[in-house]
Short mmCIF file of C-alpha atoms in Angstrom, two decimals:
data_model
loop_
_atom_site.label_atom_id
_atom_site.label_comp_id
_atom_site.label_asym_id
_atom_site.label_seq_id
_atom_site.Cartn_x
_atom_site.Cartn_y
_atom_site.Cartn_z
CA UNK A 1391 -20.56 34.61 -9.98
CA UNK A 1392 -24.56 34.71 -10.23
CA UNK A 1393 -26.11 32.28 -12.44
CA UNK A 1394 -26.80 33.24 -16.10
CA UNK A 1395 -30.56 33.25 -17.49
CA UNK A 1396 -29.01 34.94 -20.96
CA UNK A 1397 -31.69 34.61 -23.62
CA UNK A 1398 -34.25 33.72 -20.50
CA UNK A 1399 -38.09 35.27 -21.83
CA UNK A 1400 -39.35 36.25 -18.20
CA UNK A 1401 -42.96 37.85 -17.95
CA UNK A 1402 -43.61 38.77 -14.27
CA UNK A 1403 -47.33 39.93 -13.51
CA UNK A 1404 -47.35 40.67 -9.69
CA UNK A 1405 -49.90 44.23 -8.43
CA UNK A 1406 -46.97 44.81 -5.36
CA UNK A 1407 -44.30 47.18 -7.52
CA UNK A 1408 -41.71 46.54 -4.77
CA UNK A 1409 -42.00 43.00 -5.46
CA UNK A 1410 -42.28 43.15 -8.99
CA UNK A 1411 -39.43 45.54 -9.49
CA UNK A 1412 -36.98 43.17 -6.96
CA UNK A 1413 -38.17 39.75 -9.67
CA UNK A 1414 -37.21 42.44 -12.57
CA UNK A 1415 -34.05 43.91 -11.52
CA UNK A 1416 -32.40 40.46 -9.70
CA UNK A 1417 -34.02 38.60 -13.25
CA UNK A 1418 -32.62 41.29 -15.26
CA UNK A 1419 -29.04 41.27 -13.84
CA UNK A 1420 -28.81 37.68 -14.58
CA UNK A 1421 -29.40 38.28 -18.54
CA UNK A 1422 -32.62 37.55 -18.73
CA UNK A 1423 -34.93 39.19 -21.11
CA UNK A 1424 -37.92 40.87 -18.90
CA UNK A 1425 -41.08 42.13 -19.51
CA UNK A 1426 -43.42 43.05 -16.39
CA UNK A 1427 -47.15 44.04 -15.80
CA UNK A 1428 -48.98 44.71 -12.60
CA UNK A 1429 -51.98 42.89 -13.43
CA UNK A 1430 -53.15 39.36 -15.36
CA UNK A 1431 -54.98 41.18 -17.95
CA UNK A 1432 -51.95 43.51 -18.50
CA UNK A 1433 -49.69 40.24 -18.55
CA UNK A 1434 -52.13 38.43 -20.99
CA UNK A 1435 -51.66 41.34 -23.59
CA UNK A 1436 -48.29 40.92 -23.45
CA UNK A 1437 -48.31 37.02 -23.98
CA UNK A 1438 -50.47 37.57 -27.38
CA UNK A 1439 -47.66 38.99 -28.86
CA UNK A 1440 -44.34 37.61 -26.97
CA UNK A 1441 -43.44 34.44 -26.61
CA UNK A 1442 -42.40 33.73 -23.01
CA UNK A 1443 -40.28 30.95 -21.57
CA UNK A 1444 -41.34 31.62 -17.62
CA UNK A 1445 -44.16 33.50 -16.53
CA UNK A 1446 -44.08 34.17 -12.43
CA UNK A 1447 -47.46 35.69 -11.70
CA UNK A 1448 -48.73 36.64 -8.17
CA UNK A 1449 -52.63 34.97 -7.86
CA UNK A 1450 -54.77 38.26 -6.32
CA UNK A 1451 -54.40 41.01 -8.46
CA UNK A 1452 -56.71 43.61 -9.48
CA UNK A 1453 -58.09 43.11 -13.36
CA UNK A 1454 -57.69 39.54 -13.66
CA UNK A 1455 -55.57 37.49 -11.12
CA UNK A 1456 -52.93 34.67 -11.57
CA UNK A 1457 -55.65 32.28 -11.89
CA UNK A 1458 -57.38 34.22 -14.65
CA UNK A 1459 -53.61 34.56 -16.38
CA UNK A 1460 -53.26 30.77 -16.16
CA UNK A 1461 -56.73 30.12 -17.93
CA UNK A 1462 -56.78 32.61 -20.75
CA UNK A 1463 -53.55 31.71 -21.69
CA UNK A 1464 -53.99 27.86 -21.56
CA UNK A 1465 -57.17 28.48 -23.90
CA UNK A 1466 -55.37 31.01 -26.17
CA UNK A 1467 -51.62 31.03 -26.71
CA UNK A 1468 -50.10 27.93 -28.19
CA UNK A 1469 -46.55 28.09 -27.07
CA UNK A 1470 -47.01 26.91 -22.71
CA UNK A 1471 -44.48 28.98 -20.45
CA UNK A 1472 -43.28 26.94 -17.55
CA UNK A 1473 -45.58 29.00 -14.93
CA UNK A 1474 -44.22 29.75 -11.29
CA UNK A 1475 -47.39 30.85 -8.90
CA UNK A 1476 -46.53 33.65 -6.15
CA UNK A 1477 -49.31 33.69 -3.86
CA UNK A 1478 -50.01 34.64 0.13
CA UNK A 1479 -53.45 32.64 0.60
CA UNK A 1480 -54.19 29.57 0.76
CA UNK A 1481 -57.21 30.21 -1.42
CA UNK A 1482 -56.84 28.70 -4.43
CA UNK A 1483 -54.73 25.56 -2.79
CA UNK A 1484 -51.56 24.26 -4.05
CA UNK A 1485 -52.67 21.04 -5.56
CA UNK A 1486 -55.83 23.33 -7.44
CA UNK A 1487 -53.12 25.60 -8.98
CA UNK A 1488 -51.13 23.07 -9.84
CA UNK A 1489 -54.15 21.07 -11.94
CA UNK A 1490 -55.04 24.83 -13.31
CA UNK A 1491 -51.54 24.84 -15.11
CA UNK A 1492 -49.27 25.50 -12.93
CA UNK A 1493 -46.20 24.21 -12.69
CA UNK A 1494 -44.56 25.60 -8.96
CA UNK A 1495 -45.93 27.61 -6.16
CA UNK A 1496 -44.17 29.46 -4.14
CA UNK A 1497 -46.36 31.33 -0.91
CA UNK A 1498 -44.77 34.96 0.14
CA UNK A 1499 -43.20 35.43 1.81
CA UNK A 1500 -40.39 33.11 -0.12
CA UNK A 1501 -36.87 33.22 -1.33
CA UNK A 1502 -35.86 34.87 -4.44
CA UNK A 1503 -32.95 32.93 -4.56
CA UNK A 1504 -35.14 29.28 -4.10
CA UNK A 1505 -37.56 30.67 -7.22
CA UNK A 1506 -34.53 31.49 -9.17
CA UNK A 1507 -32.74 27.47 -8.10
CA UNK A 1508 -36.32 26.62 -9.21
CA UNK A 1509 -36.07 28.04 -12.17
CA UNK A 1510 -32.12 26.92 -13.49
CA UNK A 1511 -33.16 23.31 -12.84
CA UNK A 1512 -36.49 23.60 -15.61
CA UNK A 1513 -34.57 25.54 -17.98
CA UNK A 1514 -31.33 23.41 -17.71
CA UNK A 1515 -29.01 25.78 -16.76
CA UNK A 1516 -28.29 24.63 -12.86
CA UNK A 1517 -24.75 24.39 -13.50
CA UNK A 1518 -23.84 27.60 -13.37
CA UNK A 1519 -25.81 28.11 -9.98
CA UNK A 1520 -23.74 30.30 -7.47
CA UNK A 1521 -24.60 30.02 -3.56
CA UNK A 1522 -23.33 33.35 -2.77
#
């Protein structure tokens, strides 16, 4: 049995469609509620009008990276996702993402099924965790 993120707001802003469409189908077939853009400016539009409980966002990304995401929405939108940085360069480093807002980073290539463990232990819903 896979663990349940039923009711789970996930915005994922990542430019790679593979990748982004793997986050949004192995998200989605957990219950959770997605919504998906392949840039931060594209994922920013989305957070003015949705609330989100997790936003994964990759950091290089054509109009307006992860960093730019972070920042804009940190200034702007009153209601903080927990934040979960994808990123293959060490350019921004960990401990500088972190102190932008971040709250995890994860560099590619990593697990899905680590980001998702990640992510049951914020939202409090580890104990339905499978390790299949």
């Amino acid at each position: 049995m896979s663990a349940s993120f039923e009711g789970v707001r996930i915005l994922v802003a990542e430019d790679e469609s593979a990748l982004r469409n793997l986050l949004v189908t192995h998200f989605q077939t957990r219950g959770a509620q997605i919504s998906s853009a392949k840039n931060g400016k594209a994922a920013f539009d989305l957070m003015k009008y949705r609330d989100f409980d997790v936003v994964i966002t990759d950091i290089r990304m054509d109009q307006h990276g992860g960093v730019e995401l972070i920042q804009n929405f940190h200034d702007q939108i009153s209601k903080k996702p927990f934040v979960a940085v994808i990123t293959g360069h060490a350019d921004p480093s960990e401990n500088a993402l972190l102190s932008m807002g971040a709250n995890v980073v994860f560099f590619k290539p990593f697990s899905v099924r680590e980001l998702e463990r990640t992510l049951l232990l914020v939202l409090g819903k580890d104990a339905g965790f499978a390790t299949d």
